[in-house]
Tab-separated table of C-alpha atoms in Angstrom:
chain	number	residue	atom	x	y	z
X	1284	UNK	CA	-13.677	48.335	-48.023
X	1285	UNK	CA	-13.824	49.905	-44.747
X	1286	UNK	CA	-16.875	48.742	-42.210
X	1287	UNK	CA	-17.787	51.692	-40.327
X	1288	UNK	CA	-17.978	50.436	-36.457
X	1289	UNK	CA	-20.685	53.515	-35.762
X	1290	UNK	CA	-23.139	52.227	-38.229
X	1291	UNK	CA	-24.799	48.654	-36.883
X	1292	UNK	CA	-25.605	47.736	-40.039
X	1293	UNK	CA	-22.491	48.428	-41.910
X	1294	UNK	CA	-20.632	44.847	-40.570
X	1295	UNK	CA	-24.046	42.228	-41.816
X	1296	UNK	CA	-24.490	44.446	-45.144
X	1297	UNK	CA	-20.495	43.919	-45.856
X	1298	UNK	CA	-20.334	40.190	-44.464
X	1299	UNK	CA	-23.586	40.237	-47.021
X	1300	UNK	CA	-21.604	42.212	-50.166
X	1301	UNK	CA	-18.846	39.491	-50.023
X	1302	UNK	CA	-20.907	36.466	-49.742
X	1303	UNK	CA	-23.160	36.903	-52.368
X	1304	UNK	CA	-20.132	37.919	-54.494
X	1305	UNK	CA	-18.185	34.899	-54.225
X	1306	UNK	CA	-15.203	36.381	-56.063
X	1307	UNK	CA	-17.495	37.339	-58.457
X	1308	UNK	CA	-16.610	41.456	-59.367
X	1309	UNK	CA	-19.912	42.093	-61.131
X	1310	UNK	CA	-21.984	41.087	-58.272
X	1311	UNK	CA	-19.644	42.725	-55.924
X	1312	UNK	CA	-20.340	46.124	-57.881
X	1313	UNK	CA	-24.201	45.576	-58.234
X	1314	UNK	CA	-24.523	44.759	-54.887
X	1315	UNK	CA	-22.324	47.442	-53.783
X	1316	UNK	CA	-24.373	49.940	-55.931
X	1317	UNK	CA	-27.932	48.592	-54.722
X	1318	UNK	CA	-26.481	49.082	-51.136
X	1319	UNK	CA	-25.518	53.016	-52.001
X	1320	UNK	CA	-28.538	53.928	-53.786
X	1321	UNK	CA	-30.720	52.788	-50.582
X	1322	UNK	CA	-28.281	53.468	-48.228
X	1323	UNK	CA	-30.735	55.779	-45.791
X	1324	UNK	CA	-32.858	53.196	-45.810
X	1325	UNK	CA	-30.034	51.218	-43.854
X	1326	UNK	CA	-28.882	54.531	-41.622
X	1327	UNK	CA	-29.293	54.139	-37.702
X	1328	UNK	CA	-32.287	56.660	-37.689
X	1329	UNK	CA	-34.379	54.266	-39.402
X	1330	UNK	CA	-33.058	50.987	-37.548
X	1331	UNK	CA	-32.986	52.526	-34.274
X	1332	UNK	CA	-35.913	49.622	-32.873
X	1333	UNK	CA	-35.149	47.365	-35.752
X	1334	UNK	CA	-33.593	43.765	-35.690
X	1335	UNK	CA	-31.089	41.927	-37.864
X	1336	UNK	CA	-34.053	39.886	-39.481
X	1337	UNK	CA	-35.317	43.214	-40.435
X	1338	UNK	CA	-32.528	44.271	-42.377
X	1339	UNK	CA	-31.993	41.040	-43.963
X	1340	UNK	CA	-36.205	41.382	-45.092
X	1341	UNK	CA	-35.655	45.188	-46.089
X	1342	UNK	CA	-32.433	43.565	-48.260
X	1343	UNK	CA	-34.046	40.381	-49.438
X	1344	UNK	CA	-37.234	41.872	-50.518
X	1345	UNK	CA	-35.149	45.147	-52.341
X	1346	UNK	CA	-32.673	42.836	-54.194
């Protein structure tokens, strides 16, 4: 998995994907899937005056 460095986001959502895996590859994949199915959600545009607590809300309250 490659964290892109342009995308603020990118580094807490995959810091996120492997924690809540836990070696688990299931999780890994769901998580992985809910994160590309919402993924402009997550996209700059969108965060541009958001916070890291409001990505972890928009995450928490989608998963």
């Amino acid at each position: 998995m490659i964290t892109l460095s342009n995308h603020r986001q990118a580094w807490d959502m995959s810091l996120g994907l492997f924690a809540l895996a836990d070696g688990d590859t299931q999780k890994f994949y769901d998580f992985a899937t809910f994160m590309y199915e919402r993924q402009p959600q997550f996209y700059n545009g969108p965060f541009l005056h958001k916070t890291h607590d409001d990505l972890m809300q928009l995450v928490a309250g989608s998963y």
